C-alpha positions as a printed Julia matrix, in Angstrom:
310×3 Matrix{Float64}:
 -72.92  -18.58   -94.24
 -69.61  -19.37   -95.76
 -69.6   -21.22   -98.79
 -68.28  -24.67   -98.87
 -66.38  -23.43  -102.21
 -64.97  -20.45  -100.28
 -61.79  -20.75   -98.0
 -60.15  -18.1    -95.92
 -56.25  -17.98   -96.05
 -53.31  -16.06   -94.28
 -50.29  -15.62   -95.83
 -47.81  -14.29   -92.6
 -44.42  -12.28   -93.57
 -41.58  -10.86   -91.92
 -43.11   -6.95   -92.55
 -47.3    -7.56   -93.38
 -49.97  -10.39   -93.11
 -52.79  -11.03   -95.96
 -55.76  -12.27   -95.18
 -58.34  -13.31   -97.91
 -61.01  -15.53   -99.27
 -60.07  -18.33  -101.93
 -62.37  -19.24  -103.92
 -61.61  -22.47  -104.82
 -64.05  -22.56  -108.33
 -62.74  -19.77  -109.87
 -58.96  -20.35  -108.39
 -58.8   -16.89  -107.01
 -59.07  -14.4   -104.39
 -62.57  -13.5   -103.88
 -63.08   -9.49  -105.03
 -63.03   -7.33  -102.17
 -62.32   -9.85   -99.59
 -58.41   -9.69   -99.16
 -57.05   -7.19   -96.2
 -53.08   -6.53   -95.57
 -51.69   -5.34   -92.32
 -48.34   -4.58   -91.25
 -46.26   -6.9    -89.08
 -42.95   -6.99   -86.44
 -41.64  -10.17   -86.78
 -39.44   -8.74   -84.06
 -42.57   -8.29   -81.46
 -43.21  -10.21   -78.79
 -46.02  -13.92   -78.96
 -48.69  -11.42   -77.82
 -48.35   -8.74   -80.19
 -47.61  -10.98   -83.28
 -50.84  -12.74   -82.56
 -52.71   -9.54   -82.03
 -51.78   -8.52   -85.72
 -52.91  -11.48   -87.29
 -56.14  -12.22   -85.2
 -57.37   -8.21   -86.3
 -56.33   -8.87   -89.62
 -57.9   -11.56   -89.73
 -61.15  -11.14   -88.15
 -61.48   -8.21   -90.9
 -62.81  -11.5    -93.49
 -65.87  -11.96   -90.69
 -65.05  -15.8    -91.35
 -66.99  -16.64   -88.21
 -68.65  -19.77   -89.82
 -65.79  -20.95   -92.3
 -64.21  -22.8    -89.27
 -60.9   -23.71   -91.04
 -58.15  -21.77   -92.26
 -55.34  -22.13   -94.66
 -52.12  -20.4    -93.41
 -49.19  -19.85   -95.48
 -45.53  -18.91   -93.31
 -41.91  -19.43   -93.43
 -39.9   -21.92   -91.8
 -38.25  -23.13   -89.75
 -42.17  -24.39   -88.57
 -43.79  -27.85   -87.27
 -46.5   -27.23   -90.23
 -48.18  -30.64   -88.77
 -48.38  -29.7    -84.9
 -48.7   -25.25   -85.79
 -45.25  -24.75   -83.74
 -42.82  -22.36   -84.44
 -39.15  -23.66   -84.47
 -37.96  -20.01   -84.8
 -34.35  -20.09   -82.69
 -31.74  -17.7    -83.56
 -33.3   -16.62   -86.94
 -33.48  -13.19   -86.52
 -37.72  -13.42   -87.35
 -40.17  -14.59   -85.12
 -37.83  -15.98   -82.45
 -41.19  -14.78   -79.86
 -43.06  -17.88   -81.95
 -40.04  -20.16   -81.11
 -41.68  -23.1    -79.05
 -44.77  -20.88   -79.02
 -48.23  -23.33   -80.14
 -49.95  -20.52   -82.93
 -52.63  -23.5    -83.69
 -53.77  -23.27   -80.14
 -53.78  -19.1    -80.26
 -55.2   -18.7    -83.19
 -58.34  -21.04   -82.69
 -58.74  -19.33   -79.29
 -58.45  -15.69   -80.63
 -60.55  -16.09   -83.96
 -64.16  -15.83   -84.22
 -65.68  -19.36   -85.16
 -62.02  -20.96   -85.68
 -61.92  -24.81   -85.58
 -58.22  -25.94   -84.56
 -58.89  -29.22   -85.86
 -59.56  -27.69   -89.76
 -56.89  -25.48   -89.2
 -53.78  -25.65   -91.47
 -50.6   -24.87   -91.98
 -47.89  -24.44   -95.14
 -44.88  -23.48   -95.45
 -44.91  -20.3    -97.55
 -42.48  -21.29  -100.59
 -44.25  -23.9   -101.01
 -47.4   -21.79  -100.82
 -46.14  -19.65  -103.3
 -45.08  -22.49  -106.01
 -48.16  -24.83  -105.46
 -50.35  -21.33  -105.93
 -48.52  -20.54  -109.69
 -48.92  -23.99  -110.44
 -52.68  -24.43  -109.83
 -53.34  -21.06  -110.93
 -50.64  -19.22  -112.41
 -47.15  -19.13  -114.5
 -46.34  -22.69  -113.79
 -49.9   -24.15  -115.05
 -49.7   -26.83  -117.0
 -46.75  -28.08  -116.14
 -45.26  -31.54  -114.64
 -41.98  -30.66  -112.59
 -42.04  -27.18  -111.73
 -39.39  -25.12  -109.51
 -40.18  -21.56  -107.46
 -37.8   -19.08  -105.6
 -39.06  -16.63  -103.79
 -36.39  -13.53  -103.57
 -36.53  -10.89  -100.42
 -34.62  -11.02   -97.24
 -33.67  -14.23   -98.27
 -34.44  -17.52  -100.34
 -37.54  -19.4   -100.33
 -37.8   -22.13  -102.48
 -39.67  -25.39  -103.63
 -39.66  -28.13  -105.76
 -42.72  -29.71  -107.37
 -43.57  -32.37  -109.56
 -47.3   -33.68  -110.27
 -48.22  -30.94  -107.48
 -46.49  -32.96  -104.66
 -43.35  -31.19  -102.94
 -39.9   -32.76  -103.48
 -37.73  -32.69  -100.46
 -35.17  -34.7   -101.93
 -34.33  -36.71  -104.91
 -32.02  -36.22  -108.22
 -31.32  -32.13  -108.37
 -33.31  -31.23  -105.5
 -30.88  -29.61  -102.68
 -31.56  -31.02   -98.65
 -34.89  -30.29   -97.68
 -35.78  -28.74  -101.53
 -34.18  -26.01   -99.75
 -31.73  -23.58  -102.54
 -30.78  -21.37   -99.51
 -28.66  -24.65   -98.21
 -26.36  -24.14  -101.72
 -23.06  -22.41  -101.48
 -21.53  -20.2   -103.03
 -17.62  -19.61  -102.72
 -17.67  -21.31   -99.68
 -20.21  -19.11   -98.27
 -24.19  -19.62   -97.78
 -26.34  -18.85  -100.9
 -27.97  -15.83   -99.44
 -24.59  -14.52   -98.75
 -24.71  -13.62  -102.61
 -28.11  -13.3   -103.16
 -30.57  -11.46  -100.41
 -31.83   -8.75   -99.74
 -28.63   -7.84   -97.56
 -26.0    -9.39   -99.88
 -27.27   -6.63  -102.79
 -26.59   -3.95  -100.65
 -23.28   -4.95   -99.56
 -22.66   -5.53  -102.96
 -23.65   -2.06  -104.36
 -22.41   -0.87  -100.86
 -18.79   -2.24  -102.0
 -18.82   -0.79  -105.77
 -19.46    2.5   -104.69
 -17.56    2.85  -101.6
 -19.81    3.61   -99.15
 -20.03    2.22   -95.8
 -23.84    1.97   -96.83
 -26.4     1.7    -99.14
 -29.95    2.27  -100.0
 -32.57   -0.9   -100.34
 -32.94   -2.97  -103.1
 -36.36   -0.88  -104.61
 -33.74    2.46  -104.94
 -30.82    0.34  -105.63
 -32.6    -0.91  -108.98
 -34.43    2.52  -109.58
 -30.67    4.01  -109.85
 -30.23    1.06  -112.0
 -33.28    1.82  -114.59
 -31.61    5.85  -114.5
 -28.42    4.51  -116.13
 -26.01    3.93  -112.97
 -23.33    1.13  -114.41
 -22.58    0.11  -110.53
 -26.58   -0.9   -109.42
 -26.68   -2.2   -113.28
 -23.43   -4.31  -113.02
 -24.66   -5.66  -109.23
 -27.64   -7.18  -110.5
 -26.45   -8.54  -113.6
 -23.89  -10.12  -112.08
 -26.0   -11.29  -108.74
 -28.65  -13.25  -110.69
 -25.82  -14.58  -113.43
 -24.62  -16.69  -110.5
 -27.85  -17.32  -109.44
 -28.69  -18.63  -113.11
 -24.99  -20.8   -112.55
 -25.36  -21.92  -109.26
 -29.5   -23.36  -109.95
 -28.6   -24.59  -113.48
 -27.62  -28.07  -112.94
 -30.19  -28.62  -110.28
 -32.48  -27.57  -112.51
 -31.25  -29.75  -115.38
 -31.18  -32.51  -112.83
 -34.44  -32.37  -111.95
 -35.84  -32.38  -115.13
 -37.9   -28.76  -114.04
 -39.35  -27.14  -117.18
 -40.41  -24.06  -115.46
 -38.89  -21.81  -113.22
 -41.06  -18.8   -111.33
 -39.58  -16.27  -109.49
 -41.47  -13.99  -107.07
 -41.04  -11.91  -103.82
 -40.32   -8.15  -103.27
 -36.92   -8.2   -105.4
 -38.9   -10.07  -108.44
 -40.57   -6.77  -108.77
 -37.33   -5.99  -110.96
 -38.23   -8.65  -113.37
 -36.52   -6.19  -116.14
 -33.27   -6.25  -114.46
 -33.22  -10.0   -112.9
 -34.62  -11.97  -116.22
 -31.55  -11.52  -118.52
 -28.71  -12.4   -116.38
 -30.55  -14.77  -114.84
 -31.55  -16.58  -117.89
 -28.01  -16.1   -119.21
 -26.82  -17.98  -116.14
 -29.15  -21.29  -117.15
 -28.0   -21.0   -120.57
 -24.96  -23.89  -120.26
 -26.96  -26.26  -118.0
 -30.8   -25.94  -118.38
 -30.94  -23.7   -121.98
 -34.58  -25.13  -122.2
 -36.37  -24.3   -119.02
 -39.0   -21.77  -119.09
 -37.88  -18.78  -116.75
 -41.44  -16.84  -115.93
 -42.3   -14.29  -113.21
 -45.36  -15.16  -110.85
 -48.68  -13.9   -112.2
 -49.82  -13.66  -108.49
 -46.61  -12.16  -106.72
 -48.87  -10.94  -104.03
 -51.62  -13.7   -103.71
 -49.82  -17.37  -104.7
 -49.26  -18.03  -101.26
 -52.95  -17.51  -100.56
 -54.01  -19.81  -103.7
 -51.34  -22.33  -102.54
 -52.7   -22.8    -98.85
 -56.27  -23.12  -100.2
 -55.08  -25.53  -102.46
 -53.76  -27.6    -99.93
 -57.14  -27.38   -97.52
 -59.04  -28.52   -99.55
 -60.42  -31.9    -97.75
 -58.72  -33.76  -100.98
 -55.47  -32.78  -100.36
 -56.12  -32.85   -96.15
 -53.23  -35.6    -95.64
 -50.65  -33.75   -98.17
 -49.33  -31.12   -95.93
 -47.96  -33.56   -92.95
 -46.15  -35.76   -95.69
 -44.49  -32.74   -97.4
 -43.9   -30.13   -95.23
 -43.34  -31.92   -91.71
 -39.31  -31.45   -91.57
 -39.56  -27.31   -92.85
């Protein structure tokens, strides 16, 4: 029997799906109960279920009846509908009920106790209940990969809007130069940068392009530096705005904290010198943390308030 302490949570990507036990005493994943499995967000409904209902089903969480599921936008997080058209992820999911296939599909799986979060949101509200952002009162998260995730928090309720928070709490909605945010920072937008200053029609991903980096090449060097100094610019005044005194930064490109801290921080200097800039102490679990979070039966109405529009 699963304990009453003990939730299971799914944290969905574009490349993998994590499944795990929370445990919500020790604000954790349970030891030896957390399984990863790749995933085409390219596949068809079918297929993309089949991944996460056998990774899934690896927890045996038969008799925990609810889940807490952490994925990216756009999503109806209240009805478990994906909104996925023309995003280049998912689009199978687009108009596609996953409340209603998942419940079907998994072992012991109540539909009614089954949740659903967006994963920025995941990620913050996980770092703040567990992790880099504990402790404190207005809090702010990016998450850094193919693109920009990002949330807003204060007194661990999401801020869609309000003074320095952009449409939706959403950073990806900035601009840059007249161009989309993730035009200048993505996963993408570094390799077209590093692409451009060494003349090559293309370049390697992000993980090599900051290897060459740590071996002394000025070009990877000089397109981070100058990527996450305009991050620092462009988040700044929000930042300042919004009164945030921490930022966290995780996803895959976070995992170059050594190249992304100083520029970045350097780019915060003029507007929010103050804030504390912090990498996520779970990079791979906060998602996890943040979805049990939000189960829990005290937090049960949260979700559909914060996360309805995502």
């Amino acid at each position: 029997m699963i304990s009453t302490t003990v939730i299971p949570a799914m944290d969905i990507g574009g490349t993998h799906v994590t499944a795990a036990y929370v445990d919500l005493g020790t604000r954790a994943v349970l030891p030896g109960h957390s399984f990863r499995e790749p995933l085409d967000s390219r596949a068809g409904a079918e297929e993309i279920v089949a991944a996460l209902v056998a990774c899934a089903s690896r927890l045996d969480a038969r008799d925990a009846g609810g889940w807490a599921i952490a994925l990216p936008g756009p999503f109806d997080y209240e009805q478990g509908v994906g909104r996925y058209a023309n995003v280049g992820k998912f689009d199978a999911l687009n108009g596609y009920d996953l409340r209603a296939a998942l419940s079907r599909q998994l072992p012991g799986a109540d539909a009614d106790r089954m949740s659903f979060h967006n994963d920025a949101h995941a990620f913050l509200l996980g770092e703040w209940w567990a992790g880099s952002a504990r402790g404190h009162r207005t809090a702010v998260g990016l998450t850094l990969g193919t693109g920009v995730g990002s949330c807003f928090l204060r007194d661990g309720q999401v801020q869609l809007s309000g003074p320095g928070v952009p449409p939706e709490g959403r950073v990806d909605l900035l601009r840059h130069e007249g161009k989309p945010l993730e035009e200048t920072i993505s996963r993408h937008a570094i390799r077209r940068a590093y692409a451009r200053a060494v003349a090559t029609p293309t370049a390697p991903d992000v993980r090599e392009i900051a290897q060459r980096a740590g071996r002394g090449d000025l070009a990877a060097v000089g397109v981070f530096t100058q990527t996450f100094l305009t991050l620092g610019h462009l988040l700044g005044p929000c930042l300042a705005e919004f009164e945030a005194s921490v930022l966290v930064v995780g996803g895959s490109i976070a995992a170059s904290w050594d190249l992304i801290a100083e520029p970045l921080r350097g780019g915060l200097a003029d507007a929010a010198p103050r804030i504390v800039l912090a990498p996520a102490i779970h990079p791979n679990t906060a998602p996890l943390l943040g979805a049990a979070y939000l189960a829990q039966p005290a937090q049960s109405a949260r979700p559909a308030q914060v996360e309805r529009l995502q």
